[in-house]
mmCIF file of C-alpha atoms and ligand atoms in Angstrom:
data_model
loop_
_atom_site.group_PDB
_atom_site.id
_atom_site.type_symbol
_atom_site.label_atom_id
_atom_site.label_comp_id
_atom_site.label_asym_id
_atom_site.label_seq_id
_atom_site.Cartn_x
_atom_site.Cartn_y
_atom_site.Cartn_z
ATOM 1 C CA UNK A 1 -26.972 4.959 -1.551
ATOM 2 C CA UNK A 2 -24.428 5.473 -4.353
ATOM 3 C CA UNK A 3 -22.050 2.494 -4.311
ATOM 4 C CA UNK A 4 -18.968 1.205 -6.079
ATOM 5 C CA UNK A 5 -16.440 -1.585 -5.517
ATOM 6 C CA UNK A 6 -12.756 -0.685 -5.651
ATOM 7 C CA UNK A 7 -9.375 -2.164 -4.856
ATOM 8 C CA UNK A 8 -7.430 -0.156 -2.316
ATOM 9 C CA UNK A 9 -3.741 0.420 -2.980
ATOM 10 C CA UNK A 10 -0.871 -0.071 -0.518
ATOM 11 C CA UNK A 11 0.586 3.034 1.159
ATOM 12 C CA UNK A 12 3.715 3.255 -1.020
ATOM 13 C CA UNK A 13 1.549 3.254 -4.155
ATOM 14 C CA UNK A 14 -0.785 5.901 -2.702
ATOM 15 C CA UNK A 15 2.260 8.056 -1.976
ATOM 16 C CA UNK A 16 3.589 7.590 -5.511
ATOM 17 C CA UNK A 17 0.201 8.639 -6.915
ATOM 18 C CA UNK A 18 0.328 11.730 -4.700
ATOM 19 C CA UNK A 19 3.741 12.599 -6.119
ATOM 20 C CA UNK A 20 2.566 12.066 -9.696
ATOM 21 C CA UNK A 21 -0.493 14.201 -8.985
ATOM 22 C CA UNK A 22 1.737 16.973 -7.619
ATOM 23 C CA UNK A 23 3.892 16.810 -10.793
ATOM 24 C CA UNK A 24 0.734 17.031 -12.907
ATOM 25 C CA UNK A 25 -0.388 20.171 -11.149
ATOM 26 C CA UNK A 26 2.569 22.003 -12.712
ATOM 27 C CA UNK A 27 1.560 20.909 -16.225
ATOM 28 C CA UNK A 28 -2.201 20.446 -16.446
ATOM 29 C CA UNK A 29 -5.255 22.338 -15.237
ATOM 30 C CA UNK A 30 -8.393 20.508 -14.161
ATOM 31 C CA UNK A 31 -10.099 18.966 -11.142
ATOM 32 C CA UNK A 32 -7.714 16.858 -9.067
ATOM 33 C CA UNK A 33 -8.700 13.812 -7.073
ATOM 34 C CA UNK A 34 -7.812 14.369 -3.398
ATOM 35 C CA UNK A 35 -4.671 12.303 -2.633
ATOM 36 C CA UNK A 36 -6.368 10.236 0.096
ATOM 37 C CA UNK A 37 -9.136 9.240 -2.325
ATOM 38 C CA UNK A 38 -7.193 7.373 -5.027
ATOM 39 C CA UNK A 39 -8.723 3.957 -5.791
ATOM 40 C CA UNK A 40 -9.038 1.364 -8.555
ATOM 41 C CA UNK A 41 -12.721 0.918 -9.437
ATOM 42 C CA UNK A 42 -13.735 -2.683 -10.230
ATOM 43 C CA UNK A 43 -17.517 -2.207 -10.521
ATOM 44 C CA UNK A 44 -19.803 0.815 -10.332
ATOM 45 C CA UNK A 45 -23.285 0.097 -8.982
ATOM 46 C CA UNK A 46 -24.638 3.623 -8.702
ATOM 47 C CA UNK A 47 -27.764 4.180 -6.615
ATOM 48 C CA UNK A 48 -28.715 1.085 -4.577
ATOM 49 C CA UNK A 49 -31.596 0.900 -2.047
ATOM 50 C CA UNK A 50 -30.286 0.713 1.537
ATOM 51 C CA UNK A 51 -32.128 -2.610 1.936
ATOM 52 C CA UNK A 52 -29.871 -4.140 -0.772
ATOM 53 C CA UNK A 53 -26.532 -3.093 0.724
ATOM 54 C CA UNK A 54 -26.178 -6.403 2.619
ATOM 55 C CA UNK A 55 -26.529 -8.247 -0.696
ATOM 56 C CA UNK A 56 -23.727 -6.163 -2.161
ATOM 57 C CA UNK A 57 -21.514 -7.030 0.849
ATOM 58 C CA UNK A 58 -22.302 -10.742 0.440
ATOM 59 C CA UNK A 59 -21.572 -10.551 -3.287
ATOM 60 C CA UNK A 60 -18.172 -9.041 -2.543
ATOM 61 C CA UNK A 61 -17.345 -11.655 0.105
ATOM 62 C CA UNK A 62 -18.205 -14.459 -2.304
ATOM 63 C CA UNK A 63 -16.284 -12.967 -5.230
ATOM 64 C CA UNK A 64 -13.141 -12.567 -3.113
ATOM 65 C CA UNK A 65 -13.291 -15.853 -1.187
ATOM 66 C CA UNK A 66 -10.842 -17.645 -3.502
ATOM 67 C CA UNK A 67 -8.938 -14.587 -4.722
ATOM 68 C CA UNK A 68 -5.311 -14.325 -3.628
ATOM 69 C CA UNK A 69 -3.623 -10.898 -3.327
ATOM 70 C CA UNK A 70 -2.534 -9.392 -6.654
ATOM 71 C CA UNK A 71 0.951 -8.078 -7.441
ATOM 72 C CA UNK A 72 0.684 -4.846 -9.452
ATOM 73 C CA UNK A 73 2.947 -2.126 -10.812
ATOM 74 C CA UNK A 74 2.174 1.245 -12.327
ATOM 75 C CA UNK A 75 2.757 1.836 -16.031
ATOM 76 C CA UNK A 76 2.203 4.941 -18.141
ATOM 77 C CA UNK A 77 -0.436 7.620 -17.647
ATOM 78 C CA UNK A 78 -3.478 7.514 -19.909
ATOM 79 C CA UNK A 79 -6.647 9.456 -20.619
ATOM 80 C CA UNK A 80 -10.292 9.010 -21.579
ATOM 81 C CA UNK A 81 -12.372 11.573 -23.430
ATOM 82 C CA UNK A 82 -11.608 14.762 -25.294
ATOM 83 C CA UNK A 83 -8.283 16.549 -24.945
ATOM 84 C CA UNK A 84 -9.723 19.719 -23.433
ATOM 85 C CA UNK A 85 -11.704 17.952 -20.696
ATOM 86 C CA UNK A 86 -10.188 14.529 -20.314
ATOM 87 C CA UNK A 87 -10.108 12.054 -17.462
ATOM 88 C CA UNK A 88 -6.444 11.526 -16.691
ATOM 89 C CA UNK A 89 -5.352 8.319 -15.011
ATOM 90 C CA UNK A 90 -2.496 6.151 -13.845
ATOM 91 C CA UNK A 91 -2.368 2.824 -15.692
ATOM 92 C CA UNK A 92 -0.843 -0.530 -14.768
ATOM 93 C CA UNK A 93 2.042 -2.495 -16.311
ATOM 94 C CA UNK A 94 1.700 -5.530 -14.045
ATOM 95 C CA UNK A 95 -1.374 -7.287 -12.721
ATOM 96 C CA UNK A 96 -3.709 -6.261 -15.570
ATOM 97 C CA UNK A 97 -4.990 -9.784 -16.297
ATOM 98 C CA UNK A 98 -5.425 -10.634 -12.609
ATOM 99 C CA UNK A 99 -7.293 -7.370 -11.969
ATOM 100 C CA UNK A 100 -9.517 -8.135 -14.970
ATOM 101 C CA UNK A 101 -10.257 -11.556 -13.491
ATOM 102 C CA UNK A 102 -11.150 -10.011 -10.137
ATOM 103 C CA UNK A 103 -13.377 -7.353 -11.730
ATOM 104 C CA UNK A 104 -15.127 -10.105 -13.715
ATOM 105 C CA UNK A 105 -15.702 -12.197 -10.579
ATOM 106 C CA UNK A 106 -17.027 -9.192 -8.635
ATOM 107 C CA UNK A 107 -19.405 -8.255 -11.451
ATOM 108 C CA UNK A 108 -20.638 -11.831 -11.884
ATOM 109 C CA UNK A 109 -21.269 -12.119 -8.152
ATOM 110 C CA UNK A 110 -23.182 -8.822 -8.101
ATOM 111 C CA UNK A 111 -25.327 -10.106 -10.969
ATOM 112 C CA UNK A 112 -25.922 -13.390 -9.096
ATOM 113 C CA UNK A 113 -27.309 -11.283 -6.246
ATOM 114 C CA UNK A 114 -29.580 -9.383 -8.593
ATOM 115 C CA UNK A 115 -27.543 -6.192 -8.399
ATOM 116 C CA UNK A 116 -27.022 -3.962 -11.410
ATOM 117 C CA UNK A 117 -23.685 -2.366 -12.334
ATOM 118 C CA UNK A 118 -22.221 -0.430 -15.238
ATOM 119 C CA UNK A 119 -21.088 -3.152 -17.654
ATOM 120 C CA UNK A 120 -18.617 -1.020 -19.597
ATOM 121 C CA UNK A 121 -15.486 -3.088 -20.270
ATOM 122 C CA UNK A 122 -13.027 -3.012 -17.389
ATOM 123 C CA UNK A 123 -9.739 -1.185 -17.954
ATOM 124 C CA UNK A 124 -7.693 -0.946 -14.759
ATOM 125 C CA UNK A 125 -6.824 2.645 -13.884
ATOM 126 C CA UNK A 126 -6.640 5.094 -10.995
ATOM 127 C CA UNK A 127 -8.163 8.467 -11.842
ATOM 128 C CA UNK A 128 -5.892 11.381 -10.935
ATOM 129 C CA UNK A 129 -7.753 14.235 -12.572
ATOM 130 C CA UNK A 130 -11.071 15.039 -14.255
ATOM 131 C CA UNK A 131 -11.826 17.707 -16.845
ATOM 132 C CA UNK A 132 -8.100 17.881 -17.532
ATOM 133 C CA UNK A 133 -6.933 20.217 -20.269
ATOM 134 C CA UNK A 134 -4.438 18.088 -22.205
ATOM 135 C CA UNK A 135 -4.148 20.417 -25.198
ATOM 136 C CA UNK A 136 -0.880 21.852 -23.813
ATOM 137 C CA UNK A 137 1.331 18.955 -24.890
ATOM 138 C CA UNK A 138 3.446 16.453 -23.006
ATOM 139 C CA UNK A 139 2.573 14.894 -19.701
ATOM 140 C CA UNK A 140 5.199 14.292 -17.020
ATOM 141 C CA UNK A 141 6.528 10.793 -16.410
ATOM 142 C CA UNK A 142 4.648 9.210 -13.503
ATOM 143 C CA UNK A 143 6.334 7.976 -10.344
ATOM 144 C CA UNK A 144 6.415 4.207 -10.853
ATOM 145 C CA UNK A 145 5.736 2.044 -7.827
ATOM 146 C CA UNK A 146 4.849 -1.594 -7.336
ATOM 147 C CA UNK A 147 3.070 -3.425 -4.580
ATOM 148 C CA UNK A 148 0.447 -5.970 -3.682
ATOM 149 C CA UNK A 149 -3.290 -5.342 -3.590
ATOM 150 C CA UNK A 150 -4.920 -7.225 -0.746
ATOM 151 C CA UNK A 151 -7.979 -5.086 0.071
ATOM 152 C CA UNK A 152 -11.194 -4.884 -1.938
ATOM 153 C CA UNK A 153 -13.830 -2.515 -0.628
ATOM 154 C CA UNK A 154 -17.459 -1.591 -1.158
ATOM 155 C CA UNK A 155 -17.515 2.210 -0.982
ATOM 156 C CA UNK A 156 -20.345 4.670 -0.721
ATOM 157 C CA UNK A 157 -19.927 7.888 -2.657
ATOM 158 C CA UNK A 158 -21.465 11.169 -1.521
ATOM 159 C CA UNK A 159 -21.436 13.808 -4.245
ATOM 160 C CA UNK A 160 -23.383 16.454 -2.312
ATOM 161 C CA UNK A 161 -20.308 18.405 -1.192
ATOM 162 C CA UNK A 162 -17.655 20.339 -3.061
ATOM 163 C CA UNK A 163 -15.570 17.169 -3.451
ATOM 164 C CA UNK A 164 -16.798 13.563 -3.648
ATOM 165 C CA UNK A 165 -16.611 11.762 -0.306
ATOM 166 C CA UNK A 166 -15.982 8.017 -0.401
ATOM 167 C CA UNK A 167 -16.651 5.962 2.747
ATOM 168 C CA UNK A 168 -15.815 2.267 3.137
ATOM 169 C CA UNK A 169 -19.027 0.285 3.734
ATOM 170 C CA UNK A 170 -17.464 -3.199 3.715
ATOM 171 C CA UNK A 171 -13.805 -4.236 3.434
ATOM 172 C CA UNK A 172 -12.573 -7.649 2.319
ATOM 173 C CA UNK A 173 -8.960 -8.688 2.930
ATOM 174 C CA UNK A 174 -7.651 -11.092 0.295
ATOM 175 C CA UNK A 175 -6.100 -14.242 1.756
ATOM 176 C CA UNK A 176 -2.349 -14.606 1.377
ATOM 177 C CA UNK A 177 -2.591 -18.305 2.199
ATOM 178 C CA UNK A 178 -4.306 -18.825 -1.186
ATOM 179 C CA UNK A 179 -0.962 -18.147 -2.872
ATOM 180 C CA UNK A 180 1.343 -21.055 -3.305
ATOM 181 C CA UNK A 181 4.805 -20.486 -1.825
ATOM 182 C CA UNK A 182 6.646 -19.783 -5.056
ATOM 183 C CA UNK A 183 4.062 -17.165 -6.039
ATOM 184 C CA UNK A 184 4.177 -15.605 -2.583
ATOM 185 C CA UNK A 185 7.945 -15.186 -2.702
ATOM 186 C CA UNK A 186 7.711 -13.766 -6.227
ATOM 187 C CA UNK A 187 5.417 -11.011 -5.095
ATOM 188 C CA UNK A 188 8.008 -9.563 -2.791
ATOM 189 C CA UNK A 189 10.586 -8.919 -5.536
HETATM 190 P P1 ATP B 201 -17.708 13.036 -9.658
HETATM 191 O O1 ATP B 201 -18.790 12.183 -10.289
HETATM 192 O O2 ATP B 201 -18.224 14.147 -8.824
HETATM 193 O O3 ATP B 201 -16.664 13.460 -10.642
HETATM 194 P P2 ATP B 201 -16.521 10.558 -8.824
HETATM 195 O O4 ATP B 201 -16.666 10.157 -10.265
HETATM 196 O O5 ATP B 201 -15.210 10.342 -8.180
HETATM 197 O O6 ATP B 201 -16.935 12.066 -8.621
HETATM 198 P P3 ATP B 201 -18.668 8.755 -8.456
HETATM 199 O O7 ATP B 201 -19.338 9.275 -9.687
HETATM 200 O O8 ATP B 201 -19.535 8.417 -7.283
HETATM 201 O O9 ATP B 201 -17.592 9.780 -7.937
HETATM 202 O O10 ATP B 201 -17.832 7.475 -8.880
HETATM 203 C C1 ATP B 201 -17.199 6.631 -7.945
HETATM 204 C C2 ATP B 201 -16.191 5.778 -8.689
HETATM 205 O O11 ATP B 201 -16.849 5.006 -9.688
HETATM 206 C C3 ATP B 201 -15.125 6.590 -9.449
HETATM 207 O O12 ATP B 201 -13.948 5.808 -9.491
HETATM 208 C C4 ATP B 201 -15.693 6.718 -10.835
HETATM 209 O O13 ATP B 201 -14.668 6.856 -11.793
HETATM 210 C C5 ATP B 201 -16.400 5.374 -10.994
HETATM 211 N N1 ATP B 201 -17.569 5.501 -11.859
HETATM 212 C C6 ATP B 201 -18.514 6.450 -11.803
HETATM 213 N N2 ATP B 201 -19.478 6.246 -12.722
HETATM 214 C C7 ATP B 201 -19.125 5.130 -13.387
HETATM 215 C C8 ATP B 201 -19.703 4.378 -14.448
HETATM 216 N N3 ATP B 201 -20.847 4.732 -15.025
HETATM 217 N N4 ATP B 201 -19.044 3.275 -14.864
HETATM 218 C C9 ATP B 201 -17.901 2.885 -14.306
HETATM 219 N N5 ATP B 201 -17.307 3.539 -13.289
HETATM 220 C C10 ATP B 201 -17.894 4.638 -12.836
HETATM 221 MG MG1 MG B 202 -18.480 10.340 -11.377
#
């Protein structure tokens, strides 16, 4: 089973990404991520034997046990790869360090359970488009939204169809009670 761990984004942020994606369609050609499929990958495991899926779930539970929800906000768009077939993504202006901490904890916990993941350095992003042709010039300004991430999910990925299909295998809800009061209030502004 092809697996990855990703943070899910709150509805308002998913909607903002959908709007940014729609703006991009007017400017850039390439392969768009379906709006319901936006996610923030924390660790990519790739092919895992079905018998090891329970270990991956346990690793995720343990990594998230002491992790409070994370306040995040979108920043500028960015890209990986060459200009004529780039991966185009939404970046973050708030929550970068906390997301890095969470990705590190998830990866460490996977390793503790003997699971292998891609160890490329974590850079928080939500992919909007693949094989994007960016040679045409300026990108539109993204729709900026903020919110709180409180769901971290082990997803399966099925690449056999025309579009990738991601299915939640195990969802962990981060515990708000782990925030102290002052932090909790701060997240809402
Ligand atoms: P496709 O491969 O058909 O373009 P996809 O990349 O969305 O689709 P997967 O390859 O299954 O589907 O990847 C699932 C998630 O993991 C995506 O967010 C993808 O960017 C990320 N990912 C894939 N491969 C790696 C990798 N080697 N290292 C880190 N993240 C990866
Ligand atoms: Mg891929």
